[in-house]
Amino acid sequence: MKREPDLVDAETGVGHANEPHRARRVAESFGVDAARYDRTRPSYPEALVARVVAASPGPRVVDVGCGTGIVARLLRAAGCQVLGVEVDARMAEFARQGGLEVEVAAFEDWEPAGRVFDAVVSGQSWHWVDPVKGAANAARALRPGGRLAVFWNAFAPPPEIAEAFASVYRHVAPDLPFSPWAAPTLDADAALAARAVDGMQAAGGFGDAEQWRFGWERTYSRDDWIDQVPTHGGHSQLPTAQLNQLLAGLGAAFDVFGGSITMPYVTLAVTAERTG
């Protein structure tokens, strides 16, 4: 989910640019191949995890849209007690197999049931949640002084790489509403961050929001890159022949860069403290 009307990428929908959480069919499609998602999706920088933990008053954390448990495992390794909330039962089951506790629900409908937490986090998922209802439910679950922190990984590639991949999408899948190269993803995530801030302010119960940024890199081989492409929003709904053509085109574009690329990322976080 993402952005302004012309800003669309792997997590957004063209028809839902201003209300991405309404694209429920896509939001609930990632469990088609949960193992691939877990294997190929990028992690998050240690500095982000450390900062969230340091800014929270205790170890009890709710991970919204926990998926296969990528964020939850990082937090658990940092000493947190993590409860996942995940709308896709297939993703939830994968996370449980890794020893995580997960409740299946859309976060807007999830009930804290009297439980109180020190942090509510969401990695690469908050755009699938109604920004006002989600923030209001987070406020219900958090103790005073608790922290809401939502964050996204954004590609920050050199222009020649971005254009090469975008050209393949324009040629093979011009109508795909979730192309990760339709617009710069850092711009897209900035728009998502702004929506998150607005949602927190509208919901009430939070102090002033802050934005944190963390730059990092990941090196991909050709096979690594192709392996993760089908995990992006909307790709699993392409006809098999079209998806195969897309992957072949991206592979050929990748080869131009020598069979390996180091992809710069920026992790953008929006966070606010629960007021008394």
PDB file of C-alpha atoms in Angstrom, residues 74 96 209:
ATOM      1  CA  LEU A  74      14.548  -9.760  15.653  1.00  0.00           C
ATOM      2  CA  ARG A  96       4.046 -20.305  14.802  1.00  0.00           C
ATOM      3  CA  ALA A 209       5.368  11.723  16.074  1.00  0.00           C
TER       4      ALA A 209
END
